[in-house]
CSV table of C-alpha atoms in Angstrom, one decimal:
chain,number,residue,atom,x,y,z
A,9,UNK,CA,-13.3,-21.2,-6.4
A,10,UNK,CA,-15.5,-19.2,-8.5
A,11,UNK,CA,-14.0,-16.5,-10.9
A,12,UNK,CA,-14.7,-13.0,-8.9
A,13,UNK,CA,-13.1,-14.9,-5.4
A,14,UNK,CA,-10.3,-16.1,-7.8
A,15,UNK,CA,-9.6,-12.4,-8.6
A,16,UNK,CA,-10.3,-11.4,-5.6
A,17,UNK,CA,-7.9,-13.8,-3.9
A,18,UNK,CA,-4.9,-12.4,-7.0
A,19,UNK,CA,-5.7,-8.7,-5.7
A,20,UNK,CA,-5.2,-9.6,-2.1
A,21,UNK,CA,-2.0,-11.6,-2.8
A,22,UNK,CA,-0.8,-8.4,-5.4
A,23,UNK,CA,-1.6,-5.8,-2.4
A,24,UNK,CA,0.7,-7.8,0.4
A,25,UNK,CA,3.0,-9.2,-1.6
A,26,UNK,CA,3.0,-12.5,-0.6
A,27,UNK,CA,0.8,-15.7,-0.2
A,28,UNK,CA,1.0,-16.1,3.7
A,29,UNK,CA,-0.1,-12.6,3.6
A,30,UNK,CA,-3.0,-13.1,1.7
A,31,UNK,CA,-4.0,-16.2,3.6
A,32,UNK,CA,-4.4,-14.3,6.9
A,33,UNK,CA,-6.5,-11.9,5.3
A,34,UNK,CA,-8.7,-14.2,3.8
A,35,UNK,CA,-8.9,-16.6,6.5
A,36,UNK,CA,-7.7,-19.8,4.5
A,37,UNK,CA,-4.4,-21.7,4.9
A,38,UNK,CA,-1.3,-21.2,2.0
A,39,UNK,CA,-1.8,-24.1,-0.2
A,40,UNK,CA,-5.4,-23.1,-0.7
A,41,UNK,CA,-4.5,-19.5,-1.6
A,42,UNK,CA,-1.2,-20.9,-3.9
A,43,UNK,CA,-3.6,-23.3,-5.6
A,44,UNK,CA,-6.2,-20.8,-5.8
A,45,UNK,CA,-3.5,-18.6,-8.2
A,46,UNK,CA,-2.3,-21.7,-10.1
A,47,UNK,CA,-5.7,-22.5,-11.3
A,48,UNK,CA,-5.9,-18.8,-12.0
A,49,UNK,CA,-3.0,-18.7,-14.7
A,50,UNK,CA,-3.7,-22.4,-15.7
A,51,UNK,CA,-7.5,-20.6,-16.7
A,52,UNK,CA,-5.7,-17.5,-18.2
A,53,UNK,CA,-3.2,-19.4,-19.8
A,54,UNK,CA,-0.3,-16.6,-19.0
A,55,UNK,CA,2.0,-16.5,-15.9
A,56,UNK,CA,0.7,-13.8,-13.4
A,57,UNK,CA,3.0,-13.6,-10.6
A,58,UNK,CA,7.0,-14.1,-10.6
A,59,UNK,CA,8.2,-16.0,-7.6
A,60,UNK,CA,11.6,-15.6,-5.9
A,61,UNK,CA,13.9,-15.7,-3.0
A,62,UNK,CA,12.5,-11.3,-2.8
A,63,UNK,CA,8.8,-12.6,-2.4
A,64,UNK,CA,6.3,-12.3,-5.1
A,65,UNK,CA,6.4,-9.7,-8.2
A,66,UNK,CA,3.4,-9.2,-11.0
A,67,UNK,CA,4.7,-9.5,-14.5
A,68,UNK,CA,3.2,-7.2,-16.9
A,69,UNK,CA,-0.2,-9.1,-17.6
A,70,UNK,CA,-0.3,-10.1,-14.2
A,71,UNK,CA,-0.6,-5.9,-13.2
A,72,UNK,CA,-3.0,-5.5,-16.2
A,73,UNK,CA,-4.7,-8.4,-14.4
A,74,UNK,CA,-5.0,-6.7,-11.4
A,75,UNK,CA,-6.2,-3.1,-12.4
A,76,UNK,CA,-8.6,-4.5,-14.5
A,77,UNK,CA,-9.7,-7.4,-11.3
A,78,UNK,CA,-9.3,-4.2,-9.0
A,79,UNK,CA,-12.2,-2.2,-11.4
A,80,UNK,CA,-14.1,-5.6,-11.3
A,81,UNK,CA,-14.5,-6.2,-7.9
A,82,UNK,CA,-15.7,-2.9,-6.9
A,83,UNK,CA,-18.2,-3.2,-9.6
A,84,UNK,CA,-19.7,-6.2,-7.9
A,85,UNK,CA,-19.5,-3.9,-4.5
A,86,UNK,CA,-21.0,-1.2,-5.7
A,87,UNK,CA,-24.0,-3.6,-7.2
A,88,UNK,CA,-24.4,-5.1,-3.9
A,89,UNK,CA,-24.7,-2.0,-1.6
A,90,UNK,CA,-27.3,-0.9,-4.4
A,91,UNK,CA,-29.2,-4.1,-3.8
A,92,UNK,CA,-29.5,-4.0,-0.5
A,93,UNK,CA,-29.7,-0.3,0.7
A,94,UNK,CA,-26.6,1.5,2.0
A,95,UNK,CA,-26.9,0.5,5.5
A,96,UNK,CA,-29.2,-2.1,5.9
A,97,UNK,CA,-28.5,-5.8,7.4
A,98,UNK,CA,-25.0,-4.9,8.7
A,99,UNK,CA,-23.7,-8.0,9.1
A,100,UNK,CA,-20.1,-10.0,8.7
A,101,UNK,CA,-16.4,-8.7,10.8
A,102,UNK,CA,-15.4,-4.9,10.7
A,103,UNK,CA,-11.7,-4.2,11.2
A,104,UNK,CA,-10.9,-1.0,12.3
A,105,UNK,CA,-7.9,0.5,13.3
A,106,UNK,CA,-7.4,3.4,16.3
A,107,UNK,CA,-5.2,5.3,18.5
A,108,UNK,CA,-5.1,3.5,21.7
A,109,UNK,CA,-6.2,6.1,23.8
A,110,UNK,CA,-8.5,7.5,21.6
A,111,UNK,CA,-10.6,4.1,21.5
A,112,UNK,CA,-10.2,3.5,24.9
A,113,UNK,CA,-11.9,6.9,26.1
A,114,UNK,CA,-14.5,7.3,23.7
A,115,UNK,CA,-15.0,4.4,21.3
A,116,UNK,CA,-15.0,1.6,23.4
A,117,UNK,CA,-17.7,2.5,26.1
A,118,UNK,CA,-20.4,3.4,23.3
A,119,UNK,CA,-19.7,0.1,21.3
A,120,UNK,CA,-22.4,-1.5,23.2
A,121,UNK,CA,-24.8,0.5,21.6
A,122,UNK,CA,-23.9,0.4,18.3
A,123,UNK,CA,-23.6,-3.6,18.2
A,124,UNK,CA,-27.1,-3.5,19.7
A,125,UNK,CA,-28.2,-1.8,16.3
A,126,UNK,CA,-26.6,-4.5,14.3
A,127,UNK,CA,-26.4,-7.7,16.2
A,128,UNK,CA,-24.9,-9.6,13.2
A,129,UNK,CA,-21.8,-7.1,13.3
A,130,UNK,CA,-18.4,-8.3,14.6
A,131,UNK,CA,-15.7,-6.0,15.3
A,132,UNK,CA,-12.2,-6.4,15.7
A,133,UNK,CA,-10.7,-3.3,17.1
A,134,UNK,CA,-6.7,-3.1,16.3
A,135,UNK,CA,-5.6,-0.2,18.7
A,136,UNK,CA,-1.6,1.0,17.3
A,137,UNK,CA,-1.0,4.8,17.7
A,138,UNK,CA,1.3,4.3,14.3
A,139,UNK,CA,-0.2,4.4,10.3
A,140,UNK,CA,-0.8,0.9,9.8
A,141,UNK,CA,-0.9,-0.6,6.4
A,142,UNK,CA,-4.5,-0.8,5.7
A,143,UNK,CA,-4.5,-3.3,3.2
A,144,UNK,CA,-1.6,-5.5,4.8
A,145,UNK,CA,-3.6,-5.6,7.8
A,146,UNK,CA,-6.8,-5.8,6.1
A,147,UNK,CA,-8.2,-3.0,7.8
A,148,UNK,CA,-11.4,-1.4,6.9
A,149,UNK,CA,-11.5,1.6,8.8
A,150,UNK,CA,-8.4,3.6,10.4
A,151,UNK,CA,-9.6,6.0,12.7
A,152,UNK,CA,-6.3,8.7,12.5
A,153,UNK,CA,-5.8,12.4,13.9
A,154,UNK,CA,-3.6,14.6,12.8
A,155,UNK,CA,-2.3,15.6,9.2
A,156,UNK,CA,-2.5,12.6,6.9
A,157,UNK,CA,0.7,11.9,5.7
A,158,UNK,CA,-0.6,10.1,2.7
A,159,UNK,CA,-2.1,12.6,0.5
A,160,UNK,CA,-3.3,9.9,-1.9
A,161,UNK,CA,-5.2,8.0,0.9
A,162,UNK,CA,-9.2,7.7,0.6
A,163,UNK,CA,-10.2,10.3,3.7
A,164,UNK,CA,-13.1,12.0,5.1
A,165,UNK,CA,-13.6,14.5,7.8
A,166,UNK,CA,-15.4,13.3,10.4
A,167,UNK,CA,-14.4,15.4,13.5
A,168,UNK,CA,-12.2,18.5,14.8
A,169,UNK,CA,-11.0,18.5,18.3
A,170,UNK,CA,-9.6,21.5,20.5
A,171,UNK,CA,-6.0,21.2,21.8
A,172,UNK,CA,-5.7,23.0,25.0
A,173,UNK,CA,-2.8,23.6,27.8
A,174,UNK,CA,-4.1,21.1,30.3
A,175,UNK,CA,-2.5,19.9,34.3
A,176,UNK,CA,-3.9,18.9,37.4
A,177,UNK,CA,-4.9,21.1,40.2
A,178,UNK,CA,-2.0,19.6,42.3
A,179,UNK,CA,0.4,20.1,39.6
A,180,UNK,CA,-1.0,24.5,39.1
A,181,UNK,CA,-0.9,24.6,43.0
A,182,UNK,CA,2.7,23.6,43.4
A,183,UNK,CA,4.3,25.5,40.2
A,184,UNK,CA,1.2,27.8,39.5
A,185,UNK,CA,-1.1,29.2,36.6
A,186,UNK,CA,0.3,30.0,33.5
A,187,UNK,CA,-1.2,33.7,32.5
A,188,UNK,CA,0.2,33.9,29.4
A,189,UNK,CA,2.2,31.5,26.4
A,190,UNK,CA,5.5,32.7,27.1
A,191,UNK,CA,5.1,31.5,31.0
A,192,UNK,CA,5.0,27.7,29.6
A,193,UNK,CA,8.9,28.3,28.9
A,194,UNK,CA,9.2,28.1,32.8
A,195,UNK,CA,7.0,25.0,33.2
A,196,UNK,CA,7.5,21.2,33.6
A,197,UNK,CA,5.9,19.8,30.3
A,198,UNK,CA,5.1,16.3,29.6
A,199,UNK,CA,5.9,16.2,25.9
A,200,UNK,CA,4.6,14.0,23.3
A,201,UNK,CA,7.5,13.1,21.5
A,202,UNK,CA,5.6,12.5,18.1
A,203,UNK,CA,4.7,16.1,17.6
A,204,UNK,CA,6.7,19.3,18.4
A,205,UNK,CA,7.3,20.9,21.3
A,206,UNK,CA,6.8,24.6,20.1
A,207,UNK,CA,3.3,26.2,19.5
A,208,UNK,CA,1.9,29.4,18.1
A,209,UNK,CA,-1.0,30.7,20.1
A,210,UNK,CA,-3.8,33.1,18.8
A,211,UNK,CA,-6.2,35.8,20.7
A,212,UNK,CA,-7.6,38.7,19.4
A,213,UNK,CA,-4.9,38.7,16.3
A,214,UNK,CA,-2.1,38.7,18.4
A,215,UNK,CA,0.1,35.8,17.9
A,216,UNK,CA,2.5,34.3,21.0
A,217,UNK,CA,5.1,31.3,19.8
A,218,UNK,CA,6.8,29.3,22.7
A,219,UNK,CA,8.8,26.1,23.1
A,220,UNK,CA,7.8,23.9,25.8
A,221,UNK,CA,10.3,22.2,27.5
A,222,UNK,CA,10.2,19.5,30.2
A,223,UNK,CA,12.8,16.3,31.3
A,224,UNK,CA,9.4,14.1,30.4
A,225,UNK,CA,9.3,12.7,26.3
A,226,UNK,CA,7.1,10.1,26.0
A,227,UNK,CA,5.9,8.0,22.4
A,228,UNK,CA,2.2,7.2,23.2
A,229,UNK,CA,-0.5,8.7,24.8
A,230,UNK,CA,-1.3,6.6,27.7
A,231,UNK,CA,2.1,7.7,28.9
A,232,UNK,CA,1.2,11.2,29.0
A,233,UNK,CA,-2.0,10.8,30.5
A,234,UNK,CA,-0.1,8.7,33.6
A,235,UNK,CA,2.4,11.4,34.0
A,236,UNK,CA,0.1,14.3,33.9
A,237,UNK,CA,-2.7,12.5,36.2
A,238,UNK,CA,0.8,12.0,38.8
A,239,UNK,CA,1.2,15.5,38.2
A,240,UNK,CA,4.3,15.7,36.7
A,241,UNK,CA,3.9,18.6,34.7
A,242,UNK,CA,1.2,20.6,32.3
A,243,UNK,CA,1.0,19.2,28.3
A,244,UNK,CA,-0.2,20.4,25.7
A,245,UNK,CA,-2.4,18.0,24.0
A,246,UNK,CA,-6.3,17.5,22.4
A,247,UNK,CA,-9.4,17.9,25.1
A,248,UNK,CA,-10.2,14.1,23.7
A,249,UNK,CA,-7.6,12.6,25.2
A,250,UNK,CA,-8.0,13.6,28.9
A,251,UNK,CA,-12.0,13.9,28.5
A,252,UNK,CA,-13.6,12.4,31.4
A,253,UNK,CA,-10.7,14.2,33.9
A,254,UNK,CA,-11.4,17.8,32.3
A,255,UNK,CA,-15.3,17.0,33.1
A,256,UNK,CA,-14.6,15.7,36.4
A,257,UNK,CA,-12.0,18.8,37.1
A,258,UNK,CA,-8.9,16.0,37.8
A,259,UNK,CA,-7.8,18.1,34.7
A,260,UNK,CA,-7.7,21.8,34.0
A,261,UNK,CA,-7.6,23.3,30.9
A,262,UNK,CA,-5.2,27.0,31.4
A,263,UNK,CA,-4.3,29.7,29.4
A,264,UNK,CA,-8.5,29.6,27.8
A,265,UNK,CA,-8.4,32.7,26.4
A,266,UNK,CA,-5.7,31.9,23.6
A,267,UNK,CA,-6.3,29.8,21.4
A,268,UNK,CA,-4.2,26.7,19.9
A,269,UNK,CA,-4.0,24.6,16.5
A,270,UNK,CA,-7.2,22.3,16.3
A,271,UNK,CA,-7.0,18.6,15.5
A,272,UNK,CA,-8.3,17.0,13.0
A,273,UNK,CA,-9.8,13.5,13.1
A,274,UNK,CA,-10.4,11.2,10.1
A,275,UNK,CA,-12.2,8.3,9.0
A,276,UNK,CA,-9.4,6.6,6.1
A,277,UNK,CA,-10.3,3.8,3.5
A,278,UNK,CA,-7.7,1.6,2.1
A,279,UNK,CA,-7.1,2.8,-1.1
A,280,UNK,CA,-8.2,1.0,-4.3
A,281,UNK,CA,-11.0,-0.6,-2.2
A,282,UNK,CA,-14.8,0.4,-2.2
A,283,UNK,CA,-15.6,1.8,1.1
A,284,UNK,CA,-17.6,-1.2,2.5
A,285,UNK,CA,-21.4,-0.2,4.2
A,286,UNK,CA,-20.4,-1.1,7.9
A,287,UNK,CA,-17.2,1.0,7.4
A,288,UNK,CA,-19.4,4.2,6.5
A,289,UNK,CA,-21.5,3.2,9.3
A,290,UNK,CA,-19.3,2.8,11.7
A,291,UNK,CA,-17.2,6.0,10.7
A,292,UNK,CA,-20.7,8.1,11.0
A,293,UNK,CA,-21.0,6.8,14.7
A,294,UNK,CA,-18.2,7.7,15.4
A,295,UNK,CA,-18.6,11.5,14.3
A,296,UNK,CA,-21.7,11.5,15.9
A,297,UNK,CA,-19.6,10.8,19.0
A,298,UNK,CA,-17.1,13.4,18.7
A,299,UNK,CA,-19.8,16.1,17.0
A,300,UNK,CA,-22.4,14.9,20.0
């Protein structure tokens, strides 16, 4: 094992904190990833890692080790995506990680096209509506709306939904159209139990609060989409996630004239890691998507 995979092989082992870990990442079985640090400290001459019962702990030169492996690494990166143009010859796996829904709707049915573009390209698509841990999961690209609850987290913009009141025709004819935010309080909502159930409405300057209410709580948003499409109730949720219903008018959007909290959506990078060519390019499909 050369000296760069050596180090790289340390920094993978430091970021999941253990060599199983490491060896899933990197594709290799245990031994060759426990022999791979051995010959590591045998070269450095200083003991890098501290193994226990806990799992694995850097020692002082071993974390100066890594920092210093950590600036390395990206160095060599940075040289190669300078070599060979930002994004030419895409080639290799791309993990990304998405909300189910989300990636169902509008990722998935455009992939075709962007693998056509860059036919040496794999993609492994790991759809969990929770914050993964990029780097234990050796993500590239988490594809995440909402407020990022990691402030420190390497983010960029890349698209800003509308949230609207949305239900089926069946649903409006049966308990009818809300005219204003304060008739919600009366409605069946199907609430998504990850966010709150009270919004603040805007039109014109005037500002309308109201807590939605409803005997529906669901965790993911497949589940509201089912109980909204049996007409359960109205919800209050982003345009993306009922898309092809509110062009097909199985959905209606109500209450059009006030206007709700946007969502944003964001392309995040592990943290510590170079931003790899295939990840920029996939996050830029992607906003072309949402931006189209």
């Amino acid at each position: 094992m050369d000296r760069l995979q050596a180090m790289s092989t340390f920094v993978r082992v430091v970021e999941t904190g253990s060599f199983s870990a490491a060896a899933r990442l990197v594709g290799v079985g245990q031994p060759a990833i426990s022999k791979a640090i051995a010959g590591l400290e045998d070269r450095l001459q200083v003991r890098l890692l501290i193994r226990s019962t806990h799992g694995l702990t850097p020692t002082d030169a071993g974390l100066r080790f890594y920092e210093r492996a950590k600036s390395a690494i990206r160095e060599a990166d940075e040289a190669e995506l300078e070599a060979r143009g930002e994004g030419a010859g895409l080639s290799g796996r791309l993990r990304v990680s998405a909300a189910t829904t989300f990636a169902r709707l509008l990722i998935v049915p455009q992939l075709p096209r962007f693998l056509a573009e860059h036919p040496e390209l794999e993609i492994d698509i790991l759809l969990d509506d929770r914050a993964i841990d990029l780097v234990a999961e050796g993500i590239d690209l988490a594809l995440r709306m909402g407020p990022l609850a990691d402030s420190s987290a390497v983010a960029r913009r890349i698209g800003r939904g509308r949230r609207s009141v949305m239900a089926t025709p069946e649903y409006l004819e049966r308990a009818g159209t809300p005219s204003v935010p304060a008739d919600l309080a009366t409605h069946e909502a199907i609430i998504y139990s990850q966010l709150s159930n009270s919004w603040t409405f805007h039109k014109a300057g005037a500002e309308a609060s109201v807590a939605v209410n409803g005997r529906v709580r669901l965790s993911a948003a497949e589940g509201i989409r089912a109980s909204v499409l049996a007409h359960m109730g109205l919800t209050v949720n982003s345009d993306w996630m009922f898309a092809p219903e509110l062009e097909s008018g199985a959905v209606r959007r109500v209450l059009t004239d006030w206007e709700l909290p946007s969502v944003d959506l964001w392309a995040v990078f592990p943290t510590g890691r170079l931003a790899s060519a295939k990840a920029k390019a996939f996050a830029s499909f992607v906003e072309a998507l949402v931006n189209g």
